Coordinates of C-alpha atoms in Angstrom, one line a residue:
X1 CA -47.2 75.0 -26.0
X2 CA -46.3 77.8 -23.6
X3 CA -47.7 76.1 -20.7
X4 CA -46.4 72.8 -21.4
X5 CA -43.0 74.7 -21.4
X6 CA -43.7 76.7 -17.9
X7 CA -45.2 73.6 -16.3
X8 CA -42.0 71.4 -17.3
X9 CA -40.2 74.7 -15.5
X10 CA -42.3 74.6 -12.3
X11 CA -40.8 71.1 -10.8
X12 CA -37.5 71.2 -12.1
X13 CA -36.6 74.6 -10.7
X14 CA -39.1 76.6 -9.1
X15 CA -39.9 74.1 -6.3
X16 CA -36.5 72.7 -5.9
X17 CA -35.1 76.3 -5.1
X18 CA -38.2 77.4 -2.8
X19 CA -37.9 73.9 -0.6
X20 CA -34.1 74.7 -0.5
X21 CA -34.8 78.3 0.3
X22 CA -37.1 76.7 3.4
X23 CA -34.5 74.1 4.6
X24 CA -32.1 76.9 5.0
X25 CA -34.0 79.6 6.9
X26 CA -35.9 77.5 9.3
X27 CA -33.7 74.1 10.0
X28 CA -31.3 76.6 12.2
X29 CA -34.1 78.2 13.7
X30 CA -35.6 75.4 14.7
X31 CA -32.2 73.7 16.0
X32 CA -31.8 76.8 17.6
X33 CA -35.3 76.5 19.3
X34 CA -35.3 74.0 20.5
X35 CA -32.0 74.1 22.3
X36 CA -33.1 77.3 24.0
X37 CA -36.1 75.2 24.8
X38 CA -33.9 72.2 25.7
X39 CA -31.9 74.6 28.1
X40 CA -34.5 75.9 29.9
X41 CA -35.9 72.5 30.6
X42 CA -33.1 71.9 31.9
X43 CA -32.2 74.5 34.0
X44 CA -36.1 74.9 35.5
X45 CA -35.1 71.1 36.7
X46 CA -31.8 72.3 37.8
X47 CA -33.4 74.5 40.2
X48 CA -36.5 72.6 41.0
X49 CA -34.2 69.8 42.5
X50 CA -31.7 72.1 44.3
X51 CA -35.0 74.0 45.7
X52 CA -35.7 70.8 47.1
X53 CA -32.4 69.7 48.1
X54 CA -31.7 73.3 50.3
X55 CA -35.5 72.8 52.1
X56 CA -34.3 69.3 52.6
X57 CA -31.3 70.4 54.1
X58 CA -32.7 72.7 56.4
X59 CA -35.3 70.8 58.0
X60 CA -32.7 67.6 58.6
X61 CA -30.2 70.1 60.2
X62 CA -33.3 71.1 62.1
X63 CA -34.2 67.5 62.9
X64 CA -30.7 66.9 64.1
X65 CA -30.4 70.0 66.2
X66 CA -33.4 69.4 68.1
X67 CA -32.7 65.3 68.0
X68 CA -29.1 66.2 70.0
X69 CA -31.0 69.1 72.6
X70 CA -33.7 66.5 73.1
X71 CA -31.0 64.1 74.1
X72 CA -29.1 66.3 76.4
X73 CA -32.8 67.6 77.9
X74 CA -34.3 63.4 78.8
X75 CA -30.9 61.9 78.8
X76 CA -32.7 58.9 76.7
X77 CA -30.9 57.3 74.0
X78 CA -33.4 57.1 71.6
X79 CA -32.7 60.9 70.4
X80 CA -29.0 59.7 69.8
X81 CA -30.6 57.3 67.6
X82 CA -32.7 59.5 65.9
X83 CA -29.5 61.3 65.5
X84 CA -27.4 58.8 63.6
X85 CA -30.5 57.9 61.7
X86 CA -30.8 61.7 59.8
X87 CA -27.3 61.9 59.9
X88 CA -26.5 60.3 56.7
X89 CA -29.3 61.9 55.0
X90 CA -27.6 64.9 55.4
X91 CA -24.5 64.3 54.4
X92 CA -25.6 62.9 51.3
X93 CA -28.4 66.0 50.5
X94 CA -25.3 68.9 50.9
X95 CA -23.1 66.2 48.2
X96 CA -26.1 66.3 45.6
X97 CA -26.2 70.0 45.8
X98 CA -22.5 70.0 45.5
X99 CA -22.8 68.1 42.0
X100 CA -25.9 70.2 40.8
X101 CA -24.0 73.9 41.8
X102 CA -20.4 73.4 42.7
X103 CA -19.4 77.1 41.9
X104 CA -21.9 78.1 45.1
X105 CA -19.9 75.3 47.7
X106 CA -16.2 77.1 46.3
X107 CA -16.5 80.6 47.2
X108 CA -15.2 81.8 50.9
X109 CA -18.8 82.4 52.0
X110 CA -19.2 78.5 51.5
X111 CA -16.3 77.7 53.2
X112 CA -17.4 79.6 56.7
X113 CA -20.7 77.7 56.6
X114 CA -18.7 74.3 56.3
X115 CA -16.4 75.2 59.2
X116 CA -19.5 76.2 61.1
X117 CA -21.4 72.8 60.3
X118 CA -18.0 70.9 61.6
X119 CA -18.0 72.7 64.8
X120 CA -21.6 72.2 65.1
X121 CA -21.2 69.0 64.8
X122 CA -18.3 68.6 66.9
X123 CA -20.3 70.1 69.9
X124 CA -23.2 67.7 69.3
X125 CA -21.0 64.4 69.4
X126 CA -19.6 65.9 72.4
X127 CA -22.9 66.6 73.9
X128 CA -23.6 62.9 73.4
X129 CA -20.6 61.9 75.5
X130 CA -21.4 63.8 78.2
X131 CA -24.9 62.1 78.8
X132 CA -23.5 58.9 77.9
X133 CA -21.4 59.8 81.3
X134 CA -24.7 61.0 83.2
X135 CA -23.4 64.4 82.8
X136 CA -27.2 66.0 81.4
X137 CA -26.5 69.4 83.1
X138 CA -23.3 69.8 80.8
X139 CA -24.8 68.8 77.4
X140 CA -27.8 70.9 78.0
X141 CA -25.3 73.7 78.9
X142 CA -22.8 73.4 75.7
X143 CA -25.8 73.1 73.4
X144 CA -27.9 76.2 75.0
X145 CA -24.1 78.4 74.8
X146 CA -23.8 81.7 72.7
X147 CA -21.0 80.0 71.1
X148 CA -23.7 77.3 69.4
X149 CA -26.0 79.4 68.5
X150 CA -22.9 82.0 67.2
X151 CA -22.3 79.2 65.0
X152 CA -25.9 78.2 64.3
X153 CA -26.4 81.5 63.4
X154 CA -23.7 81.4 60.9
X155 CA -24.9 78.2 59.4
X156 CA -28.3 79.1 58.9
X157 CA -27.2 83.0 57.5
X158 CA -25.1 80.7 55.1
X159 CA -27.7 78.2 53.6
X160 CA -29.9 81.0 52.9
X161 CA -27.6 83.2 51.4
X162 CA -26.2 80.2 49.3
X163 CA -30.1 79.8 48.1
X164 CA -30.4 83.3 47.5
X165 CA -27.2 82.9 45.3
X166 CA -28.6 80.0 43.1
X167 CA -32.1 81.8 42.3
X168 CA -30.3 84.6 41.1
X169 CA -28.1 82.6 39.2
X170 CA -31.3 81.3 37.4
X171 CA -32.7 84.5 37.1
X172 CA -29.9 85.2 35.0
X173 CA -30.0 82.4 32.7
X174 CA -33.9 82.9 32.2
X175 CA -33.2 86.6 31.4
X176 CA -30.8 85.2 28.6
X177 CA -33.1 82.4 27.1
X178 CA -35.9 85.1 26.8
X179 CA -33.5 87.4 25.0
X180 CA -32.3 84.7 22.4
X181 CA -36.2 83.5 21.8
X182 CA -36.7 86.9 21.3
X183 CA -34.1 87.0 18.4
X184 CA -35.2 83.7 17.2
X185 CA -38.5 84.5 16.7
X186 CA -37.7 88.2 15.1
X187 CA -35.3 85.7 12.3
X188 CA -37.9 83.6 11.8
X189 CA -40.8 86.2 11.0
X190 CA -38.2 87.7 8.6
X191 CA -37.7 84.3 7.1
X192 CA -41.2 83.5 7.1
X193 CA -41.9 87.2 5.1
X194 CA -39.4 86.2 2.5
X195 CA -41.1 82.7 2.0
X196 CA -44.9 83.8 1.4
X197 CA -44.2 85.7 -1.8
X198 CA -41.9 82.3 -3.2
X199 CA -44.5 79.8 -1.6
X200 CA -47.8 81.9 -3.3
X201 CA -45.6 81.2 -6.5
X202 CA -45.6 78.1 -6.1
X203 CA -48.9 77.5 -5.5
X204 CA -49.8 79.2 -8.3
X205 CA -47.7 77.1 -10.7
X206 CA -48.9 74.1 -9.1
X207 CA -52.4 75.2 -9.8
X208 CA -51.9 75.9 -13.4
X209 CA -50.1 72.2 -13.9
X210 CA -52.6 70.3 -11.6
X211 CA -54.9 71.7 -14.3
X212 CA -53.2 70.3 -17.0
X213 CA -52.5 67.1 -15.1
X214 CA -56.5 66.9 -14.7
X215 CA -57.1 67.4 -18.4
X216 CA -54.5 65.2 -19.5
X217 CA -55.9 62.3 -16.6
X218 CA -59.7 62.3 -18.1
X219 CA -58.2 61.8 -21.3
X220 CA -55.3 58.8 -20.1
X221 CA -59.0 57.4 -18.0
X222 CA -60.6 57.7 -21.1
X223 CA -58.7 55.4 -22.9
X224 CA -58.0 53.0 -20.0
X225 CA -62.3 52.5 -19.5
X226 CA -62.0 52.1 -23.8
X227 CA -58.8 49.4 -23.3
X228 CA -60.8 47.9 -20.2
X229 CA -64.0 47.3 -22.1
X230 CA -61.6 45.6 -25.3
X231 CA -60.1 43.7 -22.3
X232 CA -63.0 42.6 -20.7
X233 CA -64.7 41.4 -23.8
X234 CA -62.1 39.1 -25.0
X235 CA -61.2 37.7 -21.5
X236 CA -65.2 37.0 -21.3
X237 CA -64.5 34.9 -24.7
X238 CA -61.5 33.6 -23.6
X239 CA -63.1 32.4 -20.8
X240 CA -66.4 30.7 -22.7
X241 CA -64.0 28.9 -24.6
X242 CA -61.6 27.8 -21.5
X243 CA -65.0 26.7 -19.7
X244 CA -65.8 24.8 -23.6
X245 CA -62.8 23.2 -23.6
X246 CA -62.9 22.4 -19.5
X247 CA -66.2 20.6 -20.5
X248 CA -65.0 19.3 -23.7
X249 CA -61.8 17.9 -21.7
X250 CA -63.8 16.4 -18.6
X251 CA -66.7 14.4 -21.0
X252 CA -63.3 13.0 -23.1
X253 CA -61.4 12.0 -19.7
X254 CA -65.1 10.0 -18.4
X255 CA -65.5 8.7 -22.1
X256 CA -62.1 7.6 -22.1
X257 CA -62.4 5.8 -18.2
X258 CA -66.1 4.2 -19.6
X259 CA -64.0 2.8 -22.8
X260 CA -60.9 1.6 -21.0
X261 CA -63.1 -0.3 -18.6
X262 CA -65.8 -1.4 -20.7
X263 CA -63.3 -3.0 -23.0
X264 CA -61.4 -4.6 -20.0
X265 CA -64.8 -5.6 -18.4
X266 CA -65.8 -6.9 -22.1
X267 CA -62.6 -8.8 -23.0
X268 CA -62.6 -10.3 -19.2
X269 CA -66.4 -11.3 -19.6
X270 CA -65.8 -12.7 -23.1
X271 CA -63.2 -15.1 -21.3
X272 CA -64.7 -15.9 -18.4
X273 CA -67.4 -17.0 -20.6
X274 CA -65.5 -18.4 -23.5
X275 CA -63.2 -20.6 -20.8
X276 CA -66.6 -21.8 -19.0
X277 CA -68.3 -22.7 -22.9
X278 CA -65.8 -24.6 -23.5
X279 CA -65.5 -26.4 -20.1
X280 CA -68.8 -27.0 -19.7
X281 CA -68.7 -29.2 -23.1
X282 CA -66.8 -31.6 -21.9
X283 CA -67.7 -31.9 -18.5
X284 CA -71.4 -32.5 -19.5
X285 CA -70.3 -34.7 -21.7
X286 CA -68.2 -37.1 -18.4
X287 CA -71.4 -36.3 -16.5
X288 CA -73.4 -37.6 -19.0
X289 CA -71.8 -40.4 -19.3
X290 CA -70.7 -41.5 -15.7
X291 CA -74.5 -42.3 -15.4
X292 CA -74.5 -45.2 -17.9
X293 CA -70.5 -46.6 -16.8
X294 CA -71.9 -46.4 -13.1
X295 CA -74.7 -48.9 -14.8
X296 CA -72.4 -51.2 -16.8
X297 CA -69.8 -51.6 -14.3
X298 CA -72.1 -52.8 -11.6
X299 CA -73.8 -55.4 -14.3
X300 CA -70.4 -56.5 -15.0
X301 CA -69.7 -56.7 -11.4
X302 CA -73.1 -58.7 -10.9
X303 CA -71.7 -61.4 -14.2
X304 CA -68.1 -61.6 -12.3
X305 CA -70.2 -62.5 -9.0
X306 CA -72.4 -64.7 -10.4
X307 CA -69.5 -66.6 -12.1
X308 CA -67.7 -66.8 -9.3
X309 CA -70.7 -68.5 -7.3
X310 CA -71.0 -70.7 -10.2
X311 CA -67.6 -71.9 -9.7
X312 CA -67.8 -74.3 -12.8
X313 CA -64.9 -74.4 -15.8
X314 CA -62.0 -74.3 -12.9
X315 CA -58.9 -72.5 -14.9
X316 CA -56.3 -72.0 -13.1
X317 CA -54.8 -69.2 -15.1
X318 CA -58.0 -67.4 -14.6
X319 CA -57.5 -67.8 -10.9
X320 CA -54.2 -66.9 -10.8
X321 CA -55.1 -63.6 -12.8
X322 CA -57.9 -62.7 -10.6
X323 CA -55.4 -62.9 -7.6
X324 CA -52.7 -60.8 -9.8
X325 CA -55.0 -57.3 -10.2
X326 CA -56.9 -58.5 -6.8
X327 CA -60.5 -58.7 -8.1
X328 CA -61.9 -58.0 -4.7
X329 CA -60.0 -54.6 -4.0
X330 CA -61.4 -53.8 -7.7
X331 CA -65.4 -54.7 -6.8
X332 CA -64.9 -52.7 -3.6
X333 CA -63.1 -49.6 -5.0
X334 CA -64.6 -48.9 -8.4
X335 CA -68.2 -48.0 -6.6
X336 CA -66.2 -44.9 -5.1
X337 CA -64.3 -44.2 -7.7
X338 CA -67.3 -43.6 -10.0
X339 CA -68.9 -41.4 -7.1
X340 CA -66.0 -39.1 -6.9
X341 CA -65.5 -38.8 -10.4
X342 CA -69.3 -38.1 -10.2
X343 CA -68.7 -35.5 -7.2
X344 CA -65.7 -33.7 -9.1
X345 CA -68.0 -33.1 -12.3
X346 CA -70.8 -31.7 -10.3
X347 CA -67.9 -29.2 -8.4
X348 CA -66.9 -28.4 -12.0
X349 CA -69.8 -27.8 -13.3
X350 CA -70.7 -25.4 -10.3
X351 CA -67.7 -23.4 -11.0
X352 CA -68.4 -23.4 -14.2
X353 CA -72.1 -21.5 -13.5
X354 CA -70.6 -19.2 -11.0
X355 CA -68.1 -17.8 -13.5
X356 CA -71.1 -17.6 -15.9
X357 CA -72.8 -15.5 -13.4
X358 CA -70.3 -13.6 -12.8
X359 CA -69.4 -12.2 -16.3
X360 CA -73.1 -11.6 -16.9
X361 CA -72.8 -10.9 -20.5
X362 CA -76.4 -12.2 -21.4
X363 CA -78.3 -9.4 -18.8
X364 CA -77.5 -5.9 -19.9
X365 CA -80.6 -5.0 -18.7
X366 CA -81.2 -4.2 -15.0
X367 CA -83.1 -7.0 -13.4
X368 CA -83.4 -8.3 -9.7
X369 CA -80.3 -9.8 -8.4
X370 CA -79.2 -12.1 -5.7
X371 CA -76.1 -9.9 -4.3
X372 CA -74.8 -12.6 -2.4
X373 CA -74.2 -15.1 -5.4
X374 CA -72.5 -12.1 -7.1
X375 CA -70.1 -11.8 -4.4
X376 CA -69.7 -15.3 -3.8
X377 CA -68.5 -15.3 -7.6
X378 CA -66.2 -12.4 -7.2
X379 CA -64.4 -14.2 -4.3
X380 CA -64.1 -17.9 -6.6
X381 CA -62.2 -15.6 -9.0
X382 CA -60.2 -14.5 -6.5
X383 CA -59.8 -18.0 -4.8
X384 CA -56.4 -17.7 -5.8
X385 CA -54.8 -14.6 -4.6
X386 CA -56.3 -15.9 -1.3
X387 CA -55.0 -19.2 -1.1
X388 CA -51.6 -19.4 1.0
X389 CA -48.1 -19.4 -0.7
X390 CA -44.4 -19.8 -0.6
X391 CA -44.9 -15.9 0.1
X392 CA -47.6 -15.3 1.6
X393 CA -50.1 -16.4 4.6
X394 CA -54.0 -17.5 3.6
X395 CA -56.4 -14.1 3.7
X396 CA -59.4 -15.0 5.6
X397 CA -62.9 -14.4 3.8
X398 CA -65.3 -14.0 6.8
X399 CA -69.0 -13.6 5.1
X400 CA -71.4 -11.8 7.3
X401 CA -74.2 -11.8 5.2
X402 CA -78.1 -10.6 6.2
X403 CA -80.9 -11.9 4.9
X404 CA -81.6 -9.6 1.6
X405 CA -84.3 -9.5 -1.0
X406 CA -83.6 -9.6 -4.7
X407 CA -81.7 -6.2 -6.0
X408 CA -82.9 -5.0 -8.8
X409 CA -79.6 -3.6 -10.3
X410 CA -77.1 -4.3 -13.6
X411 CA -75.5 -7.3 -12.1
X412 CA -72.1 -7.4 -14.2
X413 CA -71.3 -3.6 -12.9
X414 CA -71.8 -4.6 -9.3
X415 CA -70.2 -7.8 -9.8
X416 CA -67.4 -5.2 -11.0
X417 CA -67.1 -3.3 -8.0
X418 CA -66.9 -6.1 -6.0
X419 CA -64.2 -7.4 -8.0
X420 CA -62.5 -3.6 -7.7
X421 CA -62.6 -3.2 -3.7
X422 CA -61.5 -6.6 -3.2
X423 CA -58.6 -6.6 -5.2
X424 CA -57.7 -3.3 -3.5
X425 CA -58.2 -4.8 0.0
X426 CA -56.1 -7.9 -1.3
X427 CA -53.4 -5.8 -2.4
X428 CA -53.2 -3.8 0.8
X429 CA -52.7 -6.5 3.0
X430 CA -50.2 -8.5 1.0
X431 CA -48.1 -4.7 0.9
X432 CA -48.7 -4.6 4.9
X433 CA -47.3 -8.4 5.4
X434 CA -44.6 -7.9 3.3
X435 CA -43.6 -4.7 5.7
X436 CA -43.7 -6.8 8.6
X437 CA -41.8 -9.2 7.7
X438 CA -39.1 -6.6 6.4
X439 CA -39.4 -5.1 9.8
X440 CA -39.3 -8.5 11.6
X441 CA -42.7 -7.5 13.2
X442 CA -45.0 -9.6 14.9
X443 CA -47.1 -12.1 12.3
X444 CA -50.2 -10.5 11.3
X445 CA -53.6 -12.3 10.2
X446 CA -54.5 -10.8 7.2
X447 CA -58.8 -10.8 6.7
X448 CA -62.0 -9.6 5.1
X449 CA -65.3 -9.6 6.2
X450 CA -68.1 -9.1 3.7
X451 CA -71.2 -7.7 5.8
X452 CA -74.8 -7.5 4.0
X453 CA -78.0 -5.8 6.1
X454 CA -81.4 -4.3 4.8
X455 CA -80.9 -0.8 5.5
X456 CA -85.0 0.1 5.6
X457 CA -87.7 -0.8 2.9
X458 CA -85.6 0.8 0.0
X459 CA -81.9 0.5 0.9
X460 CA -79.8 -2.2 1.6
X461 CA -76.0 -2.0 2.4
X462 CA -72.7 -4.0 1.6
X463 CA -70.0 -3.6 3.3
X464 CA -66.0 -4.9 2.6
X465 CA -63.7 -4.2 5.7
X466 CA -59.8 -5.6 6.0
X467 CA -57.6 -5.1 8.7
X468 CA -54.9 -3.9 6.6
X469 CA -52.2 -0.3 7.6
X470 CA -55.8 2.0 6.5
X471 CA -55.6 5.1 4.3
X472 CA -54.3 8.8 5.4
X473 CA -56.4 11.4 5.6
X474 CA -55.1 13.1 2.4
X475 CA -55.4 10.2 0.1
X476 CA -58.3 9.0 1.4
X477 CA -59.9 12.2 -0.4
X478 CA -58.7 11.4 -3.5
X479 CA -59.7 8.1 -3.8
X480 CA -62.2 8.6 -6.6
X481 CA -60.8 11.0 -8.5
X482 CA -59.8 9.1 -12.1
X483 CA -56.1 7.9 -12.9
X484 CA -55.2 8.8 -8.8
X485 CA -53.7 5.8 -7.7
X486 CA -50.6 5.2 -5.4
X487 CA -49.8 2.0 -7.0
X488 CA -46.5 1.6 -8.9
X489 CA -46.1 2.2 -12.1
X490 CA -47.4 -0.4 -14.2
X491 CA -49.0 -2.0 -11.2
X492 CA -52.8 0.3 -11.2
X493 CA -54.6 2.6 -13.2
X494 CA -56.4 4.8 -10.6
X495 CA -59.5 3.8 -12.4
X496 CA -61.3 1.1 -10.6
X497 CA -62.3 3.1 -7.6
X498 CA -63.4 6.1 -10.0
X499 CA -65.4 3.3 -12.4
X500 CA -67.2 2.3 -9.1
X501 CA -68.4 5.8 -8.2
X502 CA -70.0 6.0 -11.1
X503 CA -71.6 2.9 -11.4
X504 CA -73.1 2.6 -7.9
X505 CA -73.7 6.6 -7.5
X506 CA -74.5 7.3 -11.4
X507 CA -76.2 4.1 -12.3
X508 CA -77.3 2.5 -9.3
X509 CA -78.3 6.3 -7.5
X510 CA -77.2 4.8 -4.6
X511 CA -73.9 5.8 -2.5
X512 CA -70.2 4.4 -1.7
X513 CA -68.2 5.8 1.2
X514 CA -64.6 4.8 2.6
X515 CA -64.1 4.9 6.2
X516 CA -60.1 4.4 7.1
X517 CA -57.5 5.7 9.4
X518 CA -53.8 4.8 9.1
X519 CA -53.6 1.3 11.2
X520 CA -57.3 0.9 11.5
X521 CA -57.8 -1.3 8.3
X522 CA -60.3 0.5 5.7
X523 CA -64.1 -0.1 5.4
X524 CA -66.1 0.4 1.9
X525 CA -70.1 1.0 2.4
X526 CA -71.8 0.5 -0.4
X527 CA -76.1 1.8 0.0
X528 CA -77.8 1.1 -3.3
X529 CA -81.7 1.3 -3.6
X530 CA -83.5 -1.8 -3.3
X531 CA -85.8 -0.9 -7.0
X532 CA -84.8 1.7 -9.0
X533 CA -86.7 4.4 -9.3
X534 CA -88.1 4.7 -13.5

């Protein structure tokens, strides 16, 4: 309990007043270092440049004495020249150390060496003129004078004493900035002598309640690993059950698809069937019979000929009938009236075993197939959403179709997928014509082609392509994923794609791919084994 009580005193006052007791002793110190240090930089640059500045100046007054005897010496113009050239140069190198030591350029020492410069000067530009007038001997004579040298002499005494002036004027401040780092390194070995004994205390406390904080953090870890361990087995059960109910969920979702379809497949089959039953009844029956009307219309037709050759019994009201429903137009027409009765039957009749075929309901069993017949059915049940209206153009069915053995396959689940993809390509195209004409486009001619080939000796492939607006990339991956379907509402399911998945790549073993780009039309291939493997 006492160190429980010391350790809640070490943070809350201890430290706080030692950091304090820091902050105040050595913030100053270290302001007041590093201005020292700031100063000095400063001044060492200070004097660096006007170093430079007063060697500077003393070679270009050099430069410009010698340019101007030169000139009087050769008489050539080209010293002049050099003259004007180092002029400015100079003139600018005394105002730079003007700005960087003004006190040195104000006392009365300065001032002789300025009047000397001007007269200097004065005598050089004059100098100039007098060769200008071919008057050599005379420049060479003013500029080789005791009075120019008197006042060279005075110049040059003046620059150096002026440089003298400025290093001992930084001699000065260096002799100050060592005497205040003196003192501010004496106050901060003080401060630093009064700190150790507060910052060993410290230290110290902080020992004792990092050794507490240790004790107490085993325990807190601990019961975190315990907590972790009751975590980690109930989030493993969690997560059987989640995966149970995942599985649970998928096998009701595919049971549910199966169902849904199955009954719609069964209840369209049962029709299909039912409607052909009971058409084929009395169509057999008209077939059957045509055979013997065909047979007692031409005997009768025979007895009205052979009366008429006779040409006993004259009655005129018989004549006059015979001309009333025109007896010849009768013998000549009836023939081909009974032939295309006989013609229509045997269309009916076709019809009616094509929609037999296609509902399949007798063959649950897999058994070889002709694939073409099954498509050929598919499209007659679809004969009418191909067929022209007051709203739409006539799709064209192009049928490409190879020369393919018998299939051995369930025949009312491919029949199915047919039924599926054509529909779909159907529905596209009408949805594409309709845009056009909202969009006053250019007429488009909607089609499908149906392509059959032999693959190898096991595989043969079927393939449905339109030449509708395609499919984007992003639903184009979803297409076979159940109840996805960008159909209105009311208008699709999202199952028949997903049903055909599964019967050609779960039943059949075989595979079904879409290849479509937006404006490209959209191709299904379907590659289903040729026998099934038992």
């Amino acid at each position: 309990m006492h160190l429980s009580n010391k350790l809640r005193f070490v943070p809350s006052q201890i430290v706080p007043i030692t950091l304090l007791l820091t902050l105040v002793l050595f913030i100053p110190q270290i302001c007041l270092n590093w201005q020292a240090y700031y100063n000095f930089n400063s001044i060492t640059k200070h004097e660096f440049k006007l170093q430079i500045l007063s060697d500077e100046i003393t070679y270009l007054d050099e430069v410009l004495t010698m340019s101007a005897r030169m000139n009087a010496a050769t008489g050539k113009i080209i010293w002049e020249e050099r003259y004007r050239q180092f002029e400015p140069k100079l003139d600018l190198a005394i105002k730079e150390s003007i700005k960087l030591a003004p006190k040195v350029y104000e006392n009365e020492d300065a001032k002789k060496v300025d009047a000397a410069n001007q007269r200097l000067v004065a005598m050089e530009d004059k100098s100039f003129e007098l060769v200008k007038n071919n008057q050599k001997e005379m420049a060479e004579i003013l500029l080789s004078n005791r009075e120019y040298e008197n006042q060279k002499q005075i110049y040059a005494d003046g620059v150096a004493k002026r440089k003298r002036n400025i290093s001992l004027q930084l001699q000065q401040k260096v002799d100050d900035y060592y005497k205040r780092m003196f003192w501010a390194i004496l106050e901060s070995i003080i401060s630093l002598a009064m700190l150790i004994p507060a910052w060993l205390l410290v230290l110290h406390l902080l020992q004792q309640y990092l050794k507490a904080k240790k004790v107490a953090q085993a325990a807190l870890e601990e019961t975190n690993y315990r907590l972790e361990m009751q975590v980690a087995e109930r989030t493993a059960k969690l997560k059987q059950k989640n995966n149970q109910l995942q599985q649970t969920l998928q096998e009701l979702q595919q049971a549910q698809v199966q169902l849904i379809q199955t009954e719609k497949m069964s209840s369209l089959g049962q029709l299909v069937a039912g409607v052909a039953h009971e058409i084929n009844n009395p169509v057999n029956f008209i077939y059957g019979n045509l055979m013997h009307i065909r047979e007692y219309s031409q005997d009768l037709l025979n007895l009205i000929n052979l009366y008429q050759q006779q040409k006993f019994n004259y009655n005129p009201e018989l004549n006059s009938l015979i001309n009333e429903i025109d007896l010849e137009f009768i013998i000549d027409d009836l023939p081909k009236i009974l032939s295309s009765m006989a013609v229509g039957t045997d269309r009916i009749r076709e019809i009616v075993l094509t929609l037999r075929n296609f509902s399949r309901l007798d063959e649950a069993e897999m058994k070889p197939v002709d694939i073409h017949e099954g498509i050929d059915s598919t499209l007659l049940i679809l004969q009418y959403r191909l067929k022209a209206n007051n709203k739409q153009q006539e799709i064209a069915i192009i049928k490409d179709y190879g020369d393919l053995p018998l299939v051995e396959c369930y025949a009312g689940g491919l029949n199915q997928v047919f039924m599926n993809i054509l529909s779909n390509a159907i529905d596209a195209l009408y949805e594409w014509e309709e845009e056009c004409l909202k969009k006053e486009a250019k007429k488009h001619l909607s089609s499908i082609i149906v392509h059959t080939q032999v693959k190898n000796e096991e595989y043969v492939i079927i393939s449905i392509k339109d030449n509708g607006p395609g499919i984007p990339e992003k639903v184009k991956a979803k297409l076979f994923d159940p109840f996805f379907t960008t159909k209105p509402i009311g208008k699709g399911t999202g199952l028949g794609l997903s049903i055909s998945y599964q019967i050609i790549v779960d039943k059949h073993k075989g595979k079904i791919e879409c290849i479509s780009a937006p404006g490209k039309g959209t191709e299904f291939l379907i590659e289903i084994p040729i026998k099934q493997m038992r």
